[in-house]
């Protein structure tokens, strides 16, 4: 069976998605001023992980644009087949574009968009793309055909001349691929050049900027990022967002060296002074404040904090160099700070398009809200889930994502208030005497005692959270999950307890537990509403 052809693919989900609305993919450029091998291997692992999304049905294309030092194909054994060295790639594709642009009698005038479409439609795309993994839809466009003339041909290809001949060519090239792949990952050459500008300023929707402790590495990255964003802002045809994700790549795994590189010698010297440790030596560069200053200036934000992002996203070279890609659909293993885990953490921000200064807790909270929307798409989903999903979708269109999640929570609280009012109205009649909190006098004492006990446990949970005792806090939060959602619990206490349990799960980064508890909360509320409504539908239709 032919597994290489990509013509029928679409970013909406492949051939089977032909009847669905087209959803274009995204181009992400991986750039580094140095350390090309680490950059290429990071891209290869990211491509492998992304292609495994949605039960290994997410088409991903990797492009080796490092024509001076190609090597992305070396990470995939399938490309070592006897016929593979003769396959065309980036070089041959744009040689063909150059030849077509030189042809006389084009007749397109100043319409560079139509000219670009004409040129690219004449390309045999399948001849330049190969599948590199049988277990997932992962494809590669290599740098070119590595024959005896490759080096000379690569030197002759003039990227500036291509752009001048048809300014829309590269933008149309990216759109052509985004209609066929969910993710297009470009391995951009190091240093600064016209080819680098094509990959960072013209093609990319997102950019991963890998840098090492060498001061030239961060300086080079800052220059390329500033130039790409300045070009996007100053050229009318290119005014579109570019999300930048810095990726520190320490040479070794030593914790102290990482801290000094991240915060600077001055920070470590102050910390050592507080601990009565000897002097820490001369002040050195600190990449976190430099990156925060860069992103703040480029995006026009008063201040940004990369604390949460950089706590998770660091790519140790010592663990990545020489690491082979997993085979087939096997699962990734390794420690939290291992190289592949670092790439997985990077994808938590990059794949959905979160800014890197958004804290990880917020990122995962938005994921939980998105999971609620997916659940609501099931025709068998409870009516309240559909109603909350509808409200959430409405809020997401108007507010920031975290604010949307808070607005949904406020709506749930409002529903609880209405629910308790309905229950009290049905239970009460003029002849029944109630206690101060509205509970019938014969039951007020027992209810108050139960509320006091629950309140004491929540106070204990707050102490554990404040004292940073995660194991004890998690155990207590798990034990309170059922009791806090009982219908008899007053809504202020219920709201307080639910918020604290969610806080524990968020601090641990356990999004599965957070989602499960949120679903339990919705089910509990829905059941109580149905009882209060006497079995009538909650949402018409």
Short mmCIF file of N, CA and C in Angstrom, two decimals, residues 69-144:
data_model
loop_
_atom_site.label_atom_id
_atom_site.label_comp_id
_atom_site.label_asym_id
_atom_site.label_seq_id
_atom_site.Cartn_x
_atom_site.Cartn_y
_atom_site.Cartn_z
N UNK A 69 24.11 22.89 5.98
CA UNK A 69 24.46 21.78 6.87
C UNK A 69 23.30 20.83 7.05
N UNK A 70 22.79 20.23 5.98
CA UNK A 70 21.60 19.38 6.09
C UNK A 70 21.89 18.13 6.91
N UNK A 71 20.87 17.64 7.60
CA UNK A 71 21.08 16.42 8.38
C UNK A 71 19.84 15.91 9.06
N UNK A 72 18.69 16.56 8.88
CA UNK A 72 17.47 16.13 9.57
C UNK A 72 17.09 14.71 9.18
N UNK A 73 17.40 14.31 7.95
CA UNK A 73 17.02 12.97 7.49
C UNK A 73 17.78 11.87 8.23
N UNK A 74 18.89 12.20 8.85
CA UNK A 74 19.68 11.17 9.54
C UNK A 74 18.96 10.60 10.76
N UNK A 75 17.96 11.30 11.29
CA UNK A 75 17.26 10.83 12.48
C UNK A 75 16.16 9.83 12.16
N UNK A 76 15.96 9.52 10.90
CA UNK A 76 14.87 8.63 10.50
C UNK A 76 15.43 7.51 9.63
N UNK A 77 15.47 6.28 10.16
CA UNK A 77 16.08 5.17 9.43
C UNK A 77 15.48 4.96 8.05
N UNK A 78 14.19 5.28 7.88
CA UNK A 78 13.56 5.03 6.58
C UNK A 78 14.19 5.84 5.47
N UNK A 79 14.81 6.98 5.80
CA UNK A 79 15.41 7.81 4.76
C UNK A 79 16.75 7.25 4.29
N UNK A 80 17.23 6.20 4.91
CA UNK A 80 18.51 5.61 4.52
C UNK A 80 18.34 4.53 3.45
N UNK A 81 17.12 4.37 2.92
CA UNK A 81 16.88 3.39 1.86
C UNK A 81 17.75 3.72 0.65
N UNK A 82 17.95 2.72 -0.18
CA UNK A 82 18.84 2.89 -1.33
C UNK A 82 18.38 4.01 -2.25
N UNK A 83 17.05 4.17 -2.40
CA UNK A 83 16.54 5.17 -3.34
C UNK A 83 16.43 6.55 -2.72
N UNK A 84 16.57 6.63 -1.40
CA UNK A 84 16.32 7.89 -0.71
C UNK A 84 17.27 9.01 -1.12
N UNK A 85 18.60 8.76 -1.30
CA UNK A 85 19.50 9.87 -1.61
C UNK A 85 19.13 10.63 -2.88
N UNK A 86 18.37 10.03 -3.78
CA UNK A 86 18.00 10.71 -5.01
C UNK A 86 16.73 11.53 -4.91
N UNK A 87 16.10 11.58 -3.75
CA UNK A 87 14.85 12.31 -3.62
C UNK A 87 15.10 13.81 -3.56
N UNK A 88 14.24 14.57 -4.23
CA UNK A 88 14.34 16.02 -4.26
C UNK A 88 13.87 16.61 -2.94
N UNK A 89 14.19 17.90 -2.73
CA UNK A 89 13.81 18.55 -1.49
C UNK A 89 13.63 20.04 -1.68
N UNK A 90 13.97 20.82 -0.63
CA UNK A 90 13.78 22.26 -0.65
C UNK A 90 14.53 22.89 -1.82
N UNK A 91 15.77 22.49 -2.04
CA UNK A 91 16.58 23.10 -3.09
C UNK A 91 15.95 22.91 -4.46
N UNK A 92 15.56 21.68 -4.79
CA UNK A 92 14.98 21.43 -6.11
C UNK A 92 13.62 22.11 -6.27
N UNK A 93 12.84 22.18 -5.19
CA UNK A 93 11.53 22.81 -5.29
C UNK A 93 11.67 24.29 -5.65
N UNK A 94 12.59 25.00 -4.98
CA UNK A 94 12.72 26.42 -5.26
C UNK A 94 13.56 26.69 -6.51
N UNK A 95 14.37 25.72 -6.93
CA UNK A 95 14.98 25.84 -8.26
C UNK A 95 13.89 25.82 -9.33
N UNK A 96 12.90 24.95 -9.16
CA UNK A 96 11.79 24.89 -10.10
C UNK A 96 10.98 26.19 -10.07
N UNK A 97 10.77 26.75 -8.87
CA UNK A 97 10.07 28.03 -8.77
C UNK A 97 10.85 29.13 -9.49
N UNK A 98 12.15 29.16 -9.30
CA UNK A 98 12.99 30.17 -9.96
C UNK A 98 12.88 30.06 -11.48
N UNK A 99 12.94 28.85 -12.00
CA UNK A 99 12.87 28.67 -13.45
C UNK A 99 11.52 29.10 -14.00
N UNK A 100 10.44 28.82 -13.28
CA UNK A 100 9.11 29.21 -13.75
C UNK A 100 8.93 30.73 -13.68
N UNK A 101 9.55 31.36 -12.68
CA UNK A 101 9.45 32.82 -12.58
C UNK A 101 10.24 33.51 -13.68
N UNK A 102 11.24 32.85 -14.21
CA UNK A 102 12.03 33.43 -15.29
C UNK A 102 11.37 33.24 -16.65
N UNK A 103 10.38 32.35 -16.73
CA UNK A 103 9.75 32.06 -18.02
C UNK A 103 9.03 33.29 -18.54
N UNK A 104 9.14 33.60 -19.84
CA UNK A 104 8.49 34.79 -20.40
C UNK A 104 6.98 34.59 -20.56
N UNK A 105 6.27 35.70 -20.74
CA UNK A 105 4.85 35.65 -21.05
C UNK A 105 3.98 35.19 -19.91
N UNK A 106 4.29 35.57 -18.67
CA UNK A 106 3.49 35.11 -17.54
C UNK A 106 2.12 35.77 -17.53
N UNK A 107 2.04 37.06 -17.84
CA UNK A 107 0.76 37.74 -17.96
C UNK A 107 0.03 38.00 -16.66
N UNK A 108 0.74 38.09 -15.52
CA UNK A 108 0.07 38.33 -14.24
C UNK A 108 0.21 39.77 -13.76
N UNK A 109 1.01 40.58 -14.46
CA UNK A 109 1.15 41.97 -14.07
C UNK A 109 1.69 42.10 -12.66
N UNK A 110 1.00 42.92 -11.83
CA UNK A 110 1.41 43.16 -10.45
C UNK A 110 0.74 42.20 -9.47
N UNK A 111 -0.03 41.26 -9.95
CA UNK A 111 -0.74 40.33 -9.07
C UNK A 111 0.21 39.20 -8.65
N UNK A 112 1.00 39.48 -7.62
CA UNK A 112 1.99 38.47 -7.19
C UNK A 112 1.34 37.27 -6.52
N UNK A 113 0.15 37.46 -5.93
CA UNK A 113 -0.55 36.32 -5.32
C UNK A 113 -0.93 35.31 -6.39
N UNK A 114 -1.49 35.79 -7.51
CA UNK A 114 -1.88 34.90 -8.60
C UNK A 114 -0.65 34.25 -9.22
N UNK A 115 0.43 35.01 -9.34
CA UNK A 115 1.67 34.46 -9.90
C UNK A 115 2.21 33.35 -9.00
N UNK A 116 2.23 33.60 -7.69
CA UNK A 116 2.72 32.58 -6.76
C UNK A 116 1.86 31.32 -6.83
N UNK A 117 0.54 31.48 -6.87
CA UNK A 117 -0.34 30.32 -6.97
C UNK A 117 -0.08 29.55 -8.25
N UNK A 118 0.13 30.26 -9.37
CA UNK A 118 0.40 29.61 -10.64
C UNK A 118 1.69 28.78 -10.58
N UNK A 119 2.72 29.38 -9.99
CA UNK A 119 4.01 28.70 -9.91
C UNK A 119 3.92 27.47 -9.01
N UNK A 120 3.32 27.62 -7.84
CA UNK A 120 3.29 26.52 -6.88
C UNK A 120 2.33 25.41 -7.31
N UNK A 121 1.27 25.75 -8.03
CA UNK A 121 0.35 24.72 -8.51
C UNK A 121 0.99 23.81 -9.55
N UNK A 122 2.07 24.28 -10.13
CA UNK A 122 2.75 23.46 -11.14
C UNK A 122 3.78 22.51 -10.53
N UNK A 123 3.95 22.58 -9.23
CA UNK A 123 4.95 21.74 -8.55
C UNK A 123 4.37 20.37 -8.24
N UNK A 124 5.15 19.33 -8.45
CA UNK A 124 4.78 17.97 -8.03
C UNK A 124 5.23 17.80 -6.58
N UNK A 125 4.34 18.09 -5.65
CA UNK A 125 4.71 18.11 -4.24
C UNK A 125 5.13 16.73 -3.74
N UNK A 126 4.50 15.69 -4.24
CA UNK A 126 4.83 14.34 -3.77
C UNK A 126 6.28 13.97 -4.06
N UNK A 127 6.86 14.58 -5.08
CA UNK A 127 8.24 14.26 -5.42
C UNK A 127 9.23 14.84 -4.42
N UNK A 128 8.78 15.77 -3.59
CA UNK A 128 9.67 16.44 -2.65
C UNK A 128 9.42 16.06 -1.19
N UNK A 129 8.44 15.20 -0.94
CA UNK A 129 8.06 14.86 0.43
C UNK A 129 8.04 13.35 0.58
N UNK A 130 8.56 12.86 1.70
CA UNK A 130 8.58 11.43 1.96
C UNK A 130 8.06 11.15 3.37
N UNK A 131 7.41 10.02 3.51
CA UNK A 131 6.95 9.60 4.84
C UNK A 131 8.09 8.90 5.56
N UNK A 132 8.28 9.23 6.84
CA UNK A 132 9.44 8.71 7.57
C UNK A 132 9.05 7.84 8.77
N UNK A 133 7.76 7.62 8.99
CA UNK A 133 7.32 6.80 10.12
C UNK A 133 6.04 6.07 9.71
N UNK A 134 6.07 4.75 9.79
CA UNK A 134 4.89 3.97 9.42
C UNK A 134 3.83 3.98 10.49
N UNK A 135 4.18 4.32 11.73
CA UNK A 135 3.23 4.26 12.83
C UNK A 135 2.44 5.53 13.03
N UNK A 136 2.86 6.63 12.42
CA UNK A 136 2.18 7.91 12.57
C UNK A 136 2.44 8.75 11.33
N UNK A 137 1.56 9.72 11.02
CA UNK A 137 1.69 10.50 9.77
C UNK A 137 2.76 11.58 9.87
N UNK A 138 4.01 11.16 9.85
CA UNK A 138 5.15 12.06 9.99
C UNK A 138 5.91 12.09 8.66
N UNK A 139 6.07 13.28 8.09
CA UNK A 139 6.65 13.44 6.76
C UNK A 139 7.86 14.37 6.83
N UNK A 140 8.71 14.25 5.79
CA UNK A 140 9.94 15.05 5.73
C UNK A 140 10.14 15.60 4.33
N UNK A 141 10.47 16.89 4.25
CA UNK A 141 11.02 17.49 3.04
C UNK A 141 12.49 17.74 3.33
N UNK A 142 13.35 16.93 2.76
CA UNK A 142 14.77 17.07 3.06
C UNK A 142 15.35 18.30 2.37
N UNK A 143 16.60 18.61 2.64
CA UNK A 143 17.21 19.82 2.09
C UNK A 143 17.33 19.75 0.58
N UNK A 144 17.59 18.58 0.05
CA UNK A 144 17.71 18.46 -1.40
C UNK A 144 18.25 17.11 -1.81
#
